[in-house]
mmCIF file of C-alpha atoms in Angstrom:
data_model
loop_
_atom_site.group_PDB
_atom_site.id
_atom_site.type_symbol
_atom_site.label_atom_id
_atom_site.label_comp_id
_atom_site.label_asym_id
_atom_site.label_seq_id
_atom_site.Cartn_x
_atom_site.Cartn_y
_atom_site.Cartn_z
ATOM 1 C CA UNK A 227 -22.846 19.357 0.930
ATOM 2 C CA UNK A 228 -21.007 16.055 0.904
ATOM 3 C CA UNK A 229 -17.411 15.969 2.153
ATOM 4 C CA UNK A 230 -16.558 13.287 -0.425
ATOM 5 C CA UNK A 231 -14.501 15.044 -3.087
ATOM 6 C CA UNK A 232 -13.656 12.131 -5.381
ATOM 7 C CA UNK A 233 -14.712 8.509 -5.933
ATOM 8 C CA UNK A 234 -12.004 6.257 -7.404
ATOM 9 C CA UNK A 235 -12.939 2.841 -8.767
ATOM 10 C CA UNK A 236 -10.390 0.014 -8.831
ATOM 11 C CA UNK A 237 -8.770 -0.263 -12.271
ATOM 12 C CA UNK A 238 -7.252 -3.544 -13.531
ATOM 13 C CA UNK A 239 -3.462 -3.541 -13.898
ATOM 14 C CA UNK A 240 -1.000 -6.289 -14.791
ATOM 15 C CA UNK A 241 2.080 -6.539 -12.544
ATOM 16 C CA UNK A 242 3.732 -9.341 -14.490
ATOM 17 C CA UNK A 243 1.919 -12.628 -14.196
ATOM 18 C CA UNK A 244 -0.714 -11.291 -11.819
ATOM 19 C CA UNK A 245 -3.662 -8.894 -12.172
ATOM 20 C CA UNK A 246 -4.394 -6.334 -9.449
ATOM 21 C CA UNK A 247 -6.883 -3.535 -8.841
ATOM 22 C CA UNK A 248 -5.105 -0.172 -8.859
ATOM 23 C CA UNK A 249 -6.410 2.614 -6.613
ATOM 24 C CA UNK A 250 -3.536 5.119 -6.478
ATOM 25 C CA UNK A 251 -2.092 6.982 -8.261
ATOM 26 C CA UNK A 252 -5.110 8.377 -10.113
ATOM 27 C CA UNK A 253 -5.031 11.113 -12.732
ATOM 28 C CA UNK A 254 -7.142 13.455 -10.590
ATOM 29 C CA UNK A 255 -5.478 12.503 -7.302
ATOM 30 C CA UNK A 256 -1.865 11.374 -7.413
ATOM 31 C CA UNK A 257 -1.435 11.017 -3.636
ATOM 32 C CA UNK A 258 -3.415 11.086 -0.385
ATOM 33 C CA UNK A 259 -1.123 12.583 2.240
ATOM 34 C CA UNK A 260 2.163 10.637 1.804
ATOM 35 C CA UNK A 261 0.390 7.595 0.271
ATOM 36 C CA UNK A 262 1.524 7.409 -3.358
ATOM 37 C CA UNK A 263 0.436 3.970 -4.547
ATOM 38 C CA UNK A 264 -2.138 1.326 -3.560
ATOM 39 C CA UNK A 265 -2.855 -1.980 -5.306
ATOM 40 C CA UNK A 266 -5.572 -4.414 -4.230
ATOM 41 C CA UNK A 267 -4.358 -7.952 -4.966
ATOM 42 C CA UNK A 268 -7.076 -10.544 -5.506
ATOM 43 C CA UNK A 269 -8.842 -12.337 -4.047
ATOM 44 C CA UNK A 270 -7.354 -14.780 -6.548
ATOM 45 C CA UNK A 271 -7.273 -18.558 -6.489
ATOM 46 C CA UNK A 272 -3.982 -19.773 -7.929
ATOM 47 C CA UNK A 273 -3.879 -23.375 -9.118
ATOM 48 C CA UNK A 274 -1.069 -25.850 -8.501
ATOM 49 C CA UNK A 275 0.873 -24.536 -11.515
ATOM 50 C CA UNK A 276 0.224 -20.794 -10.934
ATOM 51 C CA UNK A 277 2.369 -18.742 -8.592
ATOM 52 C CA UNK A 278 3.148 -15.148 -7.783
ATOM 53 C CA UNK A 279 6.599 -14.426 -9.174
ATOM 54 C CA UNK A 280 7.835 -10.843 -9.112
ATOM 55 C CA UNK A 281 11.611 -11.064 -9.723
ATOM 56 C CA UNK A 282 14.068 -8.612 -8.136
ATOM 57 C CA UNK A 283 13.156 -4.982 -8.854
ATOM 58 C CA UNK A 284 14.357 -1.686 -7.336
ATOM 59 C CA UNK A 285 12.750 1.093 -5.306
ATOM 60 C CA UNK A 286 13.890 4.538 -4.178
ATOM 61 C CA UNK A 287 12.336 7.318 -2.090
ATOM 62 C CA UNK A 288 9.538 5.325 -0.450
ATOM 63 C CA UNK A 289 8.462 2.693 2.052
ATOM 64 C CA UNK A 290 6.500 -0.358 0.938
ATOM 65 C CA UNK A 291 3.719 -1.791 3.108
ATOM 66 C CA UNK A 292 2.445 -5.284 2.334
ATOM 67 C CA UNK A 293 -0.673 -6.437 4.194
ATOM 68 C CA UNK A 294 -2.318 -9.768 3.370
ATOM 69 C CA UNK A 295 -5.849 -11.015 4.024
ATOM 70 C CA UNK A 296 -5.219 -14.496 2.590
ATOM 71 C CA UNK A 297 -2.259 -16.451 1.293
ATOM 72 C CA UNK A 298 1.482 -15.944 1.719
ATOM 73 C CA UNK A 299 4.343 -14.121 -0.016
ATOM 74 C CA UNK A 300 8.057 -14.738 0.385
ATOM 75 C CA UNK A 301 9.930 -11.432 0.584
ATOM 76 C CA UNK A 302 13.669 -11.314 -0.187
ATOM 77 C CA UNK A 303 15.737 -8.133 -0.423
ATOM 78 C CA UNK A 304 19.211 -6.772 -1.028
ATOM 79 C CA UNK A 305 19.815 -6.368 2.713
ATOM 80 C CA UNK A 306 19.699 -10.160 3.027
ATOM 81 C CA UNK A 307 16.230 -10.383 4.573
ATOM 82 C CA UNK A 308 14.124 -13.435 3.701
ATOM 83 C CA UNK A 309 10.706 -13.319 5.364
ATOM 84 C CA UNK A 310 7.387 -15.012 4.705
ATOM 85 C CA UNK A 311 4.456 -12.601 4.888
ATOM 86 C CA UNK A 312 1.259 -14.115 6.306
ATOM 87 C CA UNK A 313 -2.242 -12.659 6.814
ATOM 88 C CA UNK A 314 -2.467 -9.927 9.456
ATOM 89 C CA UNK A 315 1.276 -9.297 9.514
ATOM 90 C CA UNK A 316 2.812 -5.984 8.424
ATOM 91 C CA UNK A 317 5.803 -6.060 6.096
ATOM 92 C CA UNK A 318 7.488 -2.635 5.964
ATOM 93 C CA UNK A 319 10.515 -1.975 3.752
ATOM 94 C CA UNK A 320 12.015 1.505 3.429
ATOM 95 C CA UNK A 321 13.928 1.952 0.191
ATOM 96 C CA UNK A 322 15.500 5.351 0.861
ATOM 97 C CA UNK A 323 18.550 5.664 -1.407
ATOM 98 C CA UNK A 324 17.707 2.348 -3.052
ATOM 99 C CA UNK A 325 16.849 -1.288 -2.406
ATOM 100 C CA UNK A 326 15.998 -4.346 -4.506
ATOM 101 C CA UNK A 327 13.499 -7.039 -3.513
ATOM 102 C CA UNK A 328 11.563 -9.979 -4.915
ATOM 103 C CA UNK A 329 8.084 -11.268 -4.056
ATOM 104 C CA UNK A 330 7.158 -14.876 -4.759
ATOM 105 C CA UNK A 331 4.868 -17.679 -3.668
ATOM 106 C CA UNK A 332 6.713 -19.615 -0.905
ATOM 107 C CA UNK A 333 8.243 -22.918 -1.958
ATOM 108 C CA UNK A 334 5.897 -25.109 0.096
ATOM 109 C CA UNK A 335 2.839 -23.650 -1.687
ATOM 110 C CA UNK A 336 4.092 -23.694 -5.257
ATOM 111 C CA UNK A 337 2.638 -27.086 -6.212
ATOM 112 C CA UNK A 338 -0.747 -26.747 -4.495
ATOM 113 C CA UNK A 339 -3.864 -24.627 -4.943
ATOM 114 C CA UNK A 340 -3.753 -21.409 -2.904
ATOM 115 C CA UNK A 341 -5.437 -18.040 -2.415
ATOM 116 C CA UNK A 342 -3.768 -14.640 -2.564
ATOM 117 C CA UNK A 343 -5.469 -11.480 -1.327
ATOM 118 C CA UNK A 344 -4.053 -8.306 0.143
ATOM 119 C CA UNK A 345 -2.874 -4.729 -0.260
ATOM 120 C CA UNK A 346 0.403 -3.395 -1.639
ATOM 121 C CA UNK A 347 1.096 0.204 -0.613
ATOM 122 C CA UNK A 348 3.818 2.791 -1.194
ATOM 123 C CA UNK A 349 4.371 5.641 1.256
ATOM 124 C CA UNK A 350 6.622 8.431 -0.039
ATOM 125 C CA UNK A 351 9.454 9.630 2.181
ATOM 126 C CA UNK A 352 9.922 13.277 3.225
ATOM 127 C CA UNK A 353 12.447 15.118 1.056
ATOM 128 C CA UNK A 354 15.042 15.206 3.862
ATOM 129 C CA UNK A 355 14.920 11.391 4.177
ATOM 130 C CA UNK A 356 14.696 10.345 0.526
ATOM 131 C CA UNK A 357 18.347 9.234 0.609
ATOM 132 C CA UNK A 358 18.269 7.496 4.001
ATOM 133 C CA UNK A 359 19.794 4.022 4.344
ATOM 134 C CA UNK A 360 17.411 1.202 3.391
ATOM 135 C CA UNK A 361 15.616 -0.551 6.266
ATOM 136 C CA UNK A 362 13.360 -3.557 6.733
ATOM 137 C CA UNK A 363 10.869 -4.385 9.501
ATOM 138 C CA UNK A 364 8.317 -7.152 9.916
ATOM 139 C CA UNK A 365 5.579 -7.250 12.560
ATOM 140 C CA UNK A 366 3.386 -10.149 13.626
ATOM 141 C CA UNK A 367 -0.367 -9.718 13.907
ATOM 142 C CA UNK A 368 -0.308 -9.600 17.716
ATOM 143 C CA UNK A 369 2.091 -6.617 17.637
ATOM 144 C CA UNK A 370 -0.409 -4.379 15.818
ATOM 145 C CA UNK A 371 -2.628 -2.230 18.105
ATOM 146 C CA UNK A 372 -6.312 -3.175 18.132
ATOM 147 C CA UNK A 373 -9.310 -2.083 20.139
ATOM 148 C CA UNK A 374 -13.121 -2.059 20.018
ATOM 149 C CA UNK A 375 -15.406 0.931 20.377
ATOM 150 C CA UNK A 376 -19.157 1.358 19.778
ATOM 151 C CA UNK A 377 -19.452 -2.047 18.106
ATOM 152 C CA UNK A 378 -16.519 -1.482 15.732
ATOM 153 C CA UNK A 379 -13.188 -3.344 15.813
ATOM 154 C CA UNK A 380 -10.231 -1.096 15.036
ATOM 155 C CA UNK A 381 -6.698 -2.011 14.002
ATOM 156 C CA UNK A 382 -3.943 0.598 13.564
ATOM 157 C CA UNK A 383 -1.698 -0.886 10.897
ATOM 158 C CA UNK A 384 0.634 2.116 10.658
ATOM 159 C CA UNK A 385 0.996 5.603 12.121
ATOM 160 C CA UNK A 386 -0.687 7.115 15.156
ATOM 161 C CA UNK A 387 -4.189 8.371 15.800
ATOM 162 C CA UNK A 388 -6.786 8.394 18.625
ATOM 163 C CA UNK A 389 -3.967 8.020 21.180
ATOM 164 C CA UNK A 390 -2.843 4.696 19.687
ATOM 165 C CA UNK A 391 0.577 4.102 18.111
ATOM 166 C CA UNK A 392 1.616 1.423 15.632
ATOM 167 C CA UNK A 393 5.172 0.033 16.015
ATOM 168 C CA UNK A 394 5.740 0.446 12.261
ATOM 169 C CA UNK A 395 8.527 3.092 11.915
ATOM 170 C CA UNK A 396 6.923 5.727 9.681
ATOM 171 C CA UNK A 397 8.778 8.914 8.729
ATOM 172 C CA UNK A 398 5.985 11.475 8.417
ATOM 173 C CA UNK A 399 2.636 12.044 10.203
ATOM 174 C CA UNK A 400 0.170 9.459 8.857
ATOM 175 C CA UNK A 401 -2.376 6.779 9.743
ATOM 176 C CA UNK A 402 -3.625 3.556 8.202
ATOM 177 C CA UNK A 403 -6.655 2.110 9.999
ATOM 178 C CA UNK A 404 -8.786 -0.997 9.594
ATOM 179 C CA UNK A 405 -12.431 -0.904 10.773
ATOM 180 C CA UNK A 406 -14.603 -4.020 10.963
ATOM 181 C CA UNK A 407 -18.179 -4.543 12.108
ATOM 182 C CA UNK A 408 -20.701 -7.369 11.954
ATOM 183 C CA UNK A 409 -23.676 -5.077 12.605
ATOM 184 C CA UNK A 410 -24.711 -1.745 11.142
ATOM 185 C CA UNK A 411 -22.874 0.975 13.056
ATOM 186 C CA UNK A 412 -22.480 4.736 12.870
ATOM 187 C CA UNK A 413 -18.886 6.011 12.674
ATOM 188 C CA UNK A 414 -17.881 9.431 14.039
ATOM 189 C CA UNK A 415 -14.097 9.779 13.939
ATOM 190 C CA UNK A 416 -13.411 12.621 11.508
ATOM 191 C CA UNK A 417 -12.551 15.193 14.168
ATOM 192 C CA UNK A 418 -9.539 13.135 15.247
ATOM 193 C CA UNK A 419 -7.983 12.739 11.784
ATOM 194 C CA UNK A 420 -5.503 15.135 10.169
ATOM 195 C CA UNK A 421 -4.041 16.079 6.818
ATOM 196 C CA UNK A 422 -5.673 14.423 3.802
ATOM 197 C CA UNK A 423 -7.932 11.372 4.217
ATOM 198 C CA UNK A 424 -9.441 8.619 2.116
ATOM 199 C CA UNK A 425 -11.654 5.609 2.796
ATOM 200 C CA UNK A 426 -11.411 2.282 0.961
ATOM 201 C CA UNK A 427 -14.225 -0.295 1.118
ATOM 202 C CA UNK A 428 -13.002 -3.886 1.068
ATOM 203 C CA UNK A 429 -16.238 -5.652 2.038
ATOM 204 C CA UNK A 430 -19.809 -4.580 2.778
ATOM 205 C CA UNK A 431 -20.504 -0.902 2.259
ATOM 206 C CA UNK A 432 -21.095 2.487 3.814
ATOM 207 C CA UNK A 433 -23.877 5.053 3.686
ATOM 208 C CA UNK A 434 -23.053 8.754 3.770
ATOM 209 C CA UNK A 435 -25.413 11.705 3.341
ATOM 210 C CA UNK A 436 -27.992 9.669 1.465
ATOM 211 C CA UNK A 437 -25.515 7.863 -0.773
ATOM 212 C CA UNK A 438 -24.460 4.211 -0.634
ATOM 213 C CA UNK A 439 -20.923 3.148 -1.541
ATOM 214 C CA UNK A 440 -19.734 -0.372 -2.324
ATOM 215 C CA UNK A 441 -16.590 -2.550 -2.318
ATOM 216 C CA UNK A 442 -13.632 -1.620 -4.527
ATOM 217 C CA UNK A 443 -14.366 2.086 -4.195
ATOM 218 C CA UNK A 444 -11.916 4.605 -2.748
ATOM 219 C CA UNK A 445 -13.561 7.760 -1.376
ATOM 220 C CA UNK A 446 -11.300 10.796 -1.063
ATOM 221 C CA UNK A 447 -12.424 13.463 1.402
ATOM 222 C CA UNK A 448 -12.283 17.197 0.750
ATOM 223 C CA UNK A 449 -10.425 17.488 4.045
ATOM 224 C CA UNK A 450 -9.523 15.144 6.879
ATOM 225 C CA UNK A 451 -12.801 15.713 8.698
ATOM 226 C CA UNK A 452 -14.658 12.742 7.252
ATOM 227 C CA UNK A 453 -18.366 13.241 7.792
ATOM 228 C CA UNK A 454 -20.359 10.901 9.973
ATOM 229 C CA UNK A 455 -21.169 7.747 8.031
ATOM 230 C CA UNK A 456 -22.823 4.371 8.573
ATOM 231 C CA UNK A 457 -21.007 1.080 8.114
ATOM 232 C CA UNK A 458 -23.327 -1.629 6.850
ATOM 233 C CA UNK A 459 -23.338 -5.030 8.517
ATOM 234 C CA UNK A 460 -20.358 -7.315 7.803
ATOM 235 C CA UNK A 461 -18.229 -4.465 6.485
ATOM 236 C CA UNK A 462 -14.452 -3.980 6.380
ATOM 237 C CA UNK A 463 -13.054 -0.567 5.487
ATOM 238 C CA UNK A 464 -9.667 1.160 5.582
ATOM 239 C CA UNK A 465 -9.135 4.810 6.418
ATOM 240 C CA UNK A 466 -5.745 6.268 5.605
ATOM 241 C CA UNK A 467 -4.046 9.602 5.125
ATOM 242 C CA UNK A 468 -1.752 12.124 6.722
ATOM 243 C CA UNK A 469 0.086 15.353 6.155
ATOM 244 C CA UNK A 470 0.850 16.030 2.466
ATOM 245 C CA UNK A 471 4.325 17.127 1.407
ATOM 246 C CA UNK A 472 5.123 20.649 0.298
ATOM 247 C CA UNK A 473 6.992 19.363 -2.766
ATOM 248 C CA UNK A 474 5.606 17.490 -5.749
ATOM 249 C CA UNK A 475 6.482 13.806 -6.085
ATOM 250 C CA UNK A 476 7.387 12.208 -9.416
ATOM 251 C CA UNK A 477 6.686 8.526 -10.060
ATOM 252 C CA UNK A 478 8.367 6.440 -12.710
ATOM 253 C CA UNK A 479 7.927 2.662 -12.580
ATOM 254 C CA UNK A 480 9.012 1.682 -9.024
ATOM 255 C CA UNK A 481 10.764 4.958 -8.271
ATOM 256 C CA UNK A 482 9.376 7.897 -6.261
ATOM 257 C CA UNK A 483 11.373 11.122 -5.891
ATOM 258 C CA UNK A 484 11.006 14.869 -5.407
ATOM 259 C CA UNK A 485 13.128 15.602 -8.506
ATOM 260 C CA UNK A 486 13.182 14.238 -12.038
ATOM 261 C CA UNK A 487 16.968 14.142 -11.900
ATOM 262 C CA UNK A 488 16.972 11.618 -9.058
ATOM 263 C CA UNK A 489 14.698 9.302 -11.007
ATOM 264 C CA UNK A 490 16.997 9.554 -14.047
ATOM 265 C CA UNK A 491 19.896 8.528 -11.787
ATOM 266 C CA UNK A 492 17.934 5.549 -10.468
ATOM 267 C CA UNK A 493 17.047 4.447 -13.997
ATOM 268 C CA UNK A 494 20.727 4.472 -14.936
ATOM 269 C CA UNK A 495 21.624 2.606 -11.726
ATOM 270 C CA UNK A 496 19.194 -0.158 -12.629
ATOM 271 C CA UNK A 497 20.378 -0.328 -16.219
ATOM 272 C CA UNK A 498 23.915 -0.755 -14.897
ATOM 273 C CA UNK A 499 22.727 -3.225 -12.197
ATOM 274 C CA UNK A 500 24.582 -1.249 -9.540
ATOM 275 C CA UNK A 501 22.012 -1.773 -6.761
ATOM 276 C CA UNK A 502 22.912 -4.369 -4.111
ATOM 277 C CA UNK A 503 21.513 -7.686 -5.455
ATOM 278 C CA UNK A 504 19.094 -10.036 -3.712
ATOM 279 C CA UNK A 505 21.083 -13.039 -2.437
ATOM 280 C CA UNK A 506 20.144 -16.258 -4.217
ATOM 281 C CA UNK A 507 18.253 -14.510 -7.052
ATOM 282 C CA UNK A 508 19.659 -14.417 -10.586
ATOM 283 C CA UNK A 509 16.891 -12.889 -12.715
ATOM 284 C CA UNK A 510 15.461 -9.364 -12.492
ATOM 285 C CA UNK A 511 12.724 -7.132 -13.875
ATOM 286 C CA UNK A 512 14.157 -4.992 -16.713
ATOM 287 C CA UNK A 513 13.607 -1.259 -16.880
ATOM 288 C CA UNK A 514 10.408 -0.711 -18.890
ATOM 289 C CA UNK A 515 11.162 -0.062 -22.541
ATOM 290 C CA UNK A 516 7.751 1.203 -23.572
ATOM 291 C CA UNK A 517 8.139 4.574 -21.881
ATOM 292 C CA UNK A 518 11.055 6.793 -20.899
ATOM 293 C CA UNK A 519 8.835 9.560 -19.573
ATOM 294 C CA UNK A 520 8.453 10.260 -15.895
ATOM 295 C CA UNK A 521 4.841 10.316 -14.710
ATOM 296 C CA UNK A 522 3.778 13.307 -12.680
#
């Protein structure tokens, strides 16, 4: 019997002036381990008059992970950080009790044609750390562990697994791996994973137990022991997961929390604009009016 429990197809979603492919949350699988949200951005060619502009917006109870394949994003936050995110770098912001940030096309690219392609990810915080002080970290590509084994190039973007440790400061047991190969290769790594696991195909494809899977599909395993599978030539996949939390997580807009009451507090905070503002920014994303219900 196949160990693949669920196949999730990317679903189009509008994040303002930009369309993305949403992978998590999904109605049949809200989270994979602590991973609560994943958007695939692009690949999109933006013309000289098109830019990514996500004005200041708040987060609580999570860490954001931005990982680009192409293009650049300027990150600004309420802690005063202003950092350009480039391909291969890891941008990690922990909201904790609350933080505001904006994401925009850098100034030097705003009047030229450009590509934008990457992943936006939310990792929920353990209940005991949901109200921790906000933090921000940024890592260059050469700081991220990488190695090759059996014809496959590995990169450990976050977490620890296989005796390798990413410098990204995560707050619960997890892993986020990139696997690349130019030739068809068999992958046997399931015995070393833990918690819940999922596999996302960015390019190429995989074959597992007589089935072929293609790009823009997220495969959720029944348990962390992913069965042996074959990566097709010129494939790029991501394997991620970790230990799930004992408590349910509620998601409303950009807020993640273990109680509905905390989300109601955050909504009121944003309505009152009591979060620390992003220096130099004057506009903001309003609290959604179309729904007052917390998703669960």
